[in-house]
C-alpha atoms as one frame of an Amber mdcrd trajectory, in Angstrom:
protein
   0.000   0.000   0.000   1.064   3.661  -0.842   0.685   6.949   1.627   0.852
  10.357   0.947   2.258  12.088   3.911   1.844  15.874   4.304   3.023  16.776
   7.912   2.337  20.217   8.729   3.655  22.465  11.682  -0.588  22.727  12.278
  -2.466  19.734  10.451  -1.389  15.911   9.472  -2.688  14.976   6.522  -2.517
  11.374   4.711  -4.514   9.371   2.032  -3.861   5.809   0.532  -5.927   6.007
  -2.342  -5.452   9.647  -3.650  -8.894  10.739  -2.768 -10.369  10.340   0.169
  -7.445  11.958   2.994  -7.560  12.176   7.264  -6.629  15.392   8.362  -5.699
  15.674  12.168  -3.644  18.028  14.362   0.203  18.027  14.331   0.485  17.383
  18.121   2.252  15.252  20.261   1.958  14.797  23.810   4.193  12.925  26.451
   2.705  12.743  29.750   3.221  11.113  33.011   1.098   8.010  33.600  -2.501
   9.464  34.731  -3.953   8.597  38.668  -6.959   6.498  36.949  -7.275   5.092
  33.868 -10.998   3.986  33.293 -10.295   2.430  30.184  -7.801  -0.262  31.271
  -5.156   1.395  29.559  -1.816   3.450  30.481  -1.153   5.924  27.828   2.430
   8.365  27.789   1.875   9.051  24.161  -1.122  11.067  22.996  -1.540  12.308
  19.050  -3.790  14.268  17.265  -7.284  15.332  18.543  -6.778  13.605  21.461
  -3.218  14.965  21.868  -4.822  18.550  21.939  -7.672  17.888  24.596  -4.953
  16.046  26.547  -2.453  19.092  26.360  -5.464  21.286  27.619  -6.566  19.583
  30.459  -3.331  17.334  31.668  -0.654  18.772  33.643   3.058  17.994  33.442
   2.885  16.681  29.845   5.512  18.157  26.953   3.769  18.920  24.044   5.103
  18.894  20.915   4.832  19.890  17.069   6.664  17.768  14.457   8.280  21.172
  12.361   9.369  24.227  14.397  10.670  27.146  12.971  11.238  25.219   9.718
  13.499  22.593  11.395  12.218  19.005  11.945  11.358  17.448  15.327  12.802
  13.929  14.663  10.567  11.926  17.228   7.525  14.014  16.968   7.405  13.647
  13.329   7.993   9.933  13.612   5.238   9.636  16.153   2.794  11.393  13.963
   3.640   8.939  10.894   3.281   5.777  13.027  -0.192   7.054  13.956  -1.136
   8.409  10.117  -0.190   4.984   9.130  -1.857   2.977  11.706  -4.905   5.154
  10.780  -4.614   3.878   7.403  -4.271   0.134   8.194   0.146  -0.059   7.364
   2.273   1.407   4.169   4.990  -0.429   2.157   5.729   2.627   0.770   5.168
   6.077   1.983   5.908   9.633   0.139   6.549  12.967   2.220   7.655  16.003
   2.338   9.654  18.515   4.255  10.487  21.591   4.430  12.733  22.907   1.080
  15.336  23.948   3.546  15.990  21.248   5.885  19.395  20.317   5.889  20.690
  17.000   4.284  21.267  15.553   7.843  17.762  16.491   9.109  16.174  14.634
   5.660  18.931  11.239   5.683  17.638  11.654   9.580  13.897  11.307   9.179
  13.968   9.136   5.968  15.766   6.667   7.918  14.149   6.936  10.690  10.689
   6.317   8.865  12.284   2.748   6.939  13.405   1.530  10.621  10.423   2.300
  12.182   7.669   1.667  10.373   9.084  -1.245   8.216   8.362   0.754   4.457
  10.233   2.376   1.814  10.515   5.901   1.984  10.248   8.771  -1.015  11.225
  12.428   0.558  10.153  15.854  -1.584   9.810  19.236  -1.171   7.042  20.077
   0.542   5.492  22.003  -2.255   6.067  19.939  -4.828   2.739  17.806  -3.890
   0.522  20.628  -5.155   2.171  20.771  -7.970   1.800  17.137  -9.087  -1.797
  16.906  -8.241  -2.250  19.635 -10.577   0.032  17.546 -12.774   2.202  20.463
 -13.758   5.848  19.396 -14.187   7.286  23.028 -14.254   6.260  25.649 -12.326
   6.856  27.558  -9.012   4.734  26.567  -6.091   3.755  28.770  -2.902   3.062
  26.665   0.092   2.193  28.963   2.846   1.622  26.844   6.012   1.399  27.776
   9.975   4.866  28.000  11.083   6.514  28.540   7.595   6.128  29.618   3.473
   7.718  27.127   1.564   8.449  28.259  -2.332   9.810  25.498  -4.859  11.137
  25.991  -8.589  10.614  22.961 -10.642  11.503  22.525 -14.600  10.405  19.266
 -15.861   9.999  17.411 -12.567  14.062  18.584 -11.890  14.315  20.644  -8.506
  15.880  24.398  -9.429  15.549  26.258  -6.287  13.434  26.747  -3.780  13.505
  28.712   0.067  11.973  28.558   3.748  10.465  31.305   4.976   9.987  31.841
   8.967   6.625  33.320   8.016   3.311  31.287   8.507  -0.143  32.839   9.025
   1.176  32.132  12.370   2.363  35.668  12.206  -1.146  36.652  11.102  -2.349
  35.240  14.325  -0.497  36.891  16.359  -0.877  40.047  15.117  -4.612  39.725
  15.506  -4.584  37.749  18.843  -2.393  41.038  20.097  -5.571  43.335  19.001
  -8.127  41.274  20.237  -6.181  41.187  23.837  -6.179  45.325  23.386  -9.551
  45.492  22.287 -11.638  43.068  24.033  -9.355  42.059  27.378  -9.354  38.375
  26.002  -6.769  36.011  24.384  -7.978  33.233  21.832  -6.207  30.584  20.238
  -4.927  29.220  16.832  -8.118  27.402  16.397 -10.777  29.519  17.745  -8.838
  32.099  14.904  -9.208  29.909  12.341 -12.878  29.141  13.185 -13.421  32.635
  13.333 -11.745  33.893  10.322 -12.664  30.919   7.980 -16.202  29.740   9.126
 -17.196  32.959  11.024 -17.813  31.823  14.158 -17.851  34.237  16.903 -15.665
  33.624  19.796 -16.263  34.069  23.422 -14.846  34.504  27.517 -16.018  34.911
  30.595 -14.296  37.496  31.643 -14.741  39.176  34.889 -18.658  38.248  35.274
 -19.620  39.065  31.695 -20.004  36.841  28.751 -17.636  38.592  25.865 -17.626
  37.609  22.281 -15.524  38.455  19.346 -17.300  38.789  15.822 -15.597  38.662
  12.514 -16.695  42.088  11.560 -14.831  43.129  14.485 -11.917  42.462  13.494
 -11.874  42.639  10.039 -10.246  46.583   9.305  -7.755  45.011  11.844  -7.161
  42.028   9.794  -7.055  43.447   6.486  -4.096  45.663   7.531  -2.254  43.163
   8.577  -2.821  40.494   5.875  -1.988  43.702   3.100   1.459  43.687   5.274
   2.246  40.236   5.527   1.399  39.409   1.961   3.882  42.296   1.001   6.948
  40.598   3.129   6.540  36.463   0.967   5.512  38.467  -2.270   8.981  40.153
  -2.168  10.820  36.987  -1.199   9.004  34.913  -3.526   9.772  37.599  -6.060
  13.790  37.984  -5.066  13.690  33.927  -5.624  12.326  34.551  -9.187  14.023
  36.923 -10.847  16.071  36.321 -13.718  13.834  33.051 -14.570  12.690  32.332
 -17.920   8.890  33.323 -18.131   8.341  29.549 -19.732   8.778  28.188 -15.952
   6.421  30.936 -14.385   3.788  30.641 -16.596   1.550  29.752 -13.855   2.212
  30.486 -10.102   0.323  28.221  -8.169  -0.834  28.971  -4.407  -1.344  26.484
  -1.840  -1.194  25.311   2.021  -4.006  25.946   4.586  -2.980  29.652   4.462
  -4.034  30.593   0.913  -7.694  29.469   2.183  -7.412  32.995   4.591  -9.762
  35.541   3.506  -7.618  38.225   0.849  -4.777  36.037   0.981  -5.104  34.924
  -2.941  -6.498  38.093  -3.977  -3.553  39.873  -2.860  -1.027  37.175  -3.924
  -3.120  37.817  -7.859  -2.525  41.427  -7.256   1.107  41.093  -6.072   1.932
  38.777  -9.383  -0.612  40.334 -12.144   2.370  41.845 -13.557   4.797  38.193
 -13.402   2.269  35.524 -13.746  -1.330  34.022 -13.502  -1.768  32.370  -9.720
  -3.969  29.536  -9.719  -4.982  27.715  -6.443  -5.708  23.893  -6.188  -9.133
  22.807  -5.511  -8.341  21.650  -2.042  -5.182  24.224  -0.839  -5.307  22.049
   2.791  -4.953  18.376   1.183  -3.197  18.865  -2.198   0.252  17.978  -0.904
  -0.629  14.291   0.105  -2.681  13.886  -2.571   0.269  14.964  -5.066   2.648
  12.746  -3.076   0.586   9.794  -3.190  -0.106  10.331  -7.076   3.921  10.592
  -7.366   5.119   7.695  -5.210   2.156   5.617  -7.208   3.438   6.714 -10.721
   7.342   5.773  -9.285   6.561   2.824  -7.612   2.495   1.873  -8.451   3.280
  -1.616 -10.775   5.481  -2.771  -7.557   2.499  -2.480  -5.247   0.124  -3.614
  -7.564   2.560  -6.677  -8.071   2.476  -7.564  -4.087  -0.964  -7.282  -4.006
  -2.012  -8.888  -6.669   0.371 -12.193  -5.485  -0.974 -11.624  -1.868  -4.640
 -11.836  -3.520  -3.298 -15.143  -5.160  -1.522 -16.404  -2.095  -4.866 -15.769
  -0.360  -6.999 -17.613  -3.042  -5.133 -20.401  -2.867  -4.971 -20.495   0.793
  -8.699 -20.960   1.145  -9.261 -23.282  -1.726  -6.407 -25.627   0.459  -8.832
 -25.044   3.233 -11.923 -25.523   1.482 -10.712 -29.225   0.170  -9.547 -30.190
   3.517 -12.279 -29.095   5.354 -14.798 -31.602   2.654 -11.846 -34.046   3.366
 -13.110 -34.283   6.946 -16.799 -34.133   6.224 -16.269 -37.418   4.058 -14.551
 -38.812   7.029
């Protein structure tokens, strides 16, 4: 079986069949072993969902995300593959990405790591270069602006040019409006509760000092647009700087991707920073596209392999049960 492997500094995401993919939290938890356990069970490893509630409610547990700052968390990230691929019922083969600036050490590190532990080979790409191939473009410059990080990639004919890491994420968008929501309204709210309210428009909500206080998204939204107008300006000028002097053939189409791009204005102001370079497209899922272009990779690499094994397991099997089959009439006739 093939996995595509997208593990973000925010959100996991992983699919073994190109279409349908899980999407859960990039968070680990170690904890001490809890007073009770009601479910018979003693757990010092929490990921996901659960490793979120846990990191909220639990005390003395080290929480974890598997990229920081652009550099890789070797344990973290293997914990949150062992659990993708669990979820997914085992890999023989599984195709990730990292960040376009990890060292050599950090990649030979994790690929490794991955084969030992999980008992599969391993494909490693830059992270961008999933969107790319789900959109099955072979050349072309990809923007993959995730929590922690902007990763931008170069490709001509499936060969790797250049590419950067930026320490920018909308985590810096975030921040910028968790700062004027503490000014304005006397509350903090977190990563999540921002996304909710940004994306779905949920309002938000304390108690706070006897009163019930909610933030709306029309509260925030001058705010918001100031800032995103800034940020956009900072990655348009490095993704720009990165560009220059390429022939227009590879630039023909920018494309725009990562959980970010999804942030209201974001790809409007990317088109308006880049009307005058190129035409930037967006995939149809920004969140997802990276596992599904790894998976769609690792199966046109290594697909007739896999089909191989399964197809002689499916034989193996067959023939398995017929032997059964015949010696279980064997008996009857006894």
């Amino acid at each position: 079986m093939i996995i595509g492997l997208d593990v973000g500094t925010n959100l996991t995401k992983a699919t073994n069949d190109g279409s349908k993919v899980i999407v859960f939290p990039s968070l680990v938890v170690y904890g001490e072993e809890k007073d009770w356990s009601l479910k018979g069970e003693n757990k010092k490893v929490y990921i996901g969902e659960e490793a979120m509630i846990v990191s909220q409610t639990m005390e003395n547990v080290e929480v974890l995300r598997p990229i920081h700052e652009g550099r890789v968390m070797h344990q973290s990230y293997i914990e949150i593959a062992r659990y993708a691929v669990d979820v997914l019922g085992g890999a023989k083969i599984i195709a990730t990405g990292l960040p376009v600036k990890s060292s050599k050490k950090e990649r030979d590190n994790v690929s490794n790591s991955l084969r030992k532990a999980l008992n599969c080979e391993v494909i490693l790409l830059p992270q961008p270069v999933g969107s790319l191939i789900h959109m099955g473009k072979k050349t072309g410059v990809c923007v993959d602006i995730g929590f922690g990080t902007t990763d931008v990639v170069v490709l001509f004919d499936m060969e790797y040019l250049k590419g950067d890491t930026m320490l920018v994420g909308i985590d810096d968008i975030y921040s910028s409006l968790e700062l004027f929501i503490r000014n304005e309204f006397g509350i903090s709210i977190t990563p999540e509760e921002m996304a909710k309210l940004l994306l779905d428009g949920k309002e938000v909500g304390r108690i706070r000092g006897g009163k019930r206080i909610v933030v709306r998204k029309e509260d925030v939204m001058q705010s918001y647009e100031e800032i995103v107008k800034g940020w956009v300006d900072r990655v348009a000028s490095r993704v720009k700087m990165l560009l220059e002097g390429l022939s227009t053939s590879i630039v023909e189409n920018l494309v725009l991707t990562g959980g970010g791009s999804l942030l209201p204005m974001v790809y409007e102001e990317f088109q308006r920073e880049f009307e005058d370079i190129a035409s930037v497209v967006r995939p149809d899922d920004p969140i997802t596209a990276n596992a599904k272009g790894f998976y769609k990779l690792a199966k046109m690499v290594k697909g007739e392999t896999v089909e191989e094994e399964r197809k002689s397991t499916e034989k193996e099997e067959k023939k398995t049960a017929e032997k059964e089959e015949q010696e279980e009439k064997k008996g009857k006739r006894r």
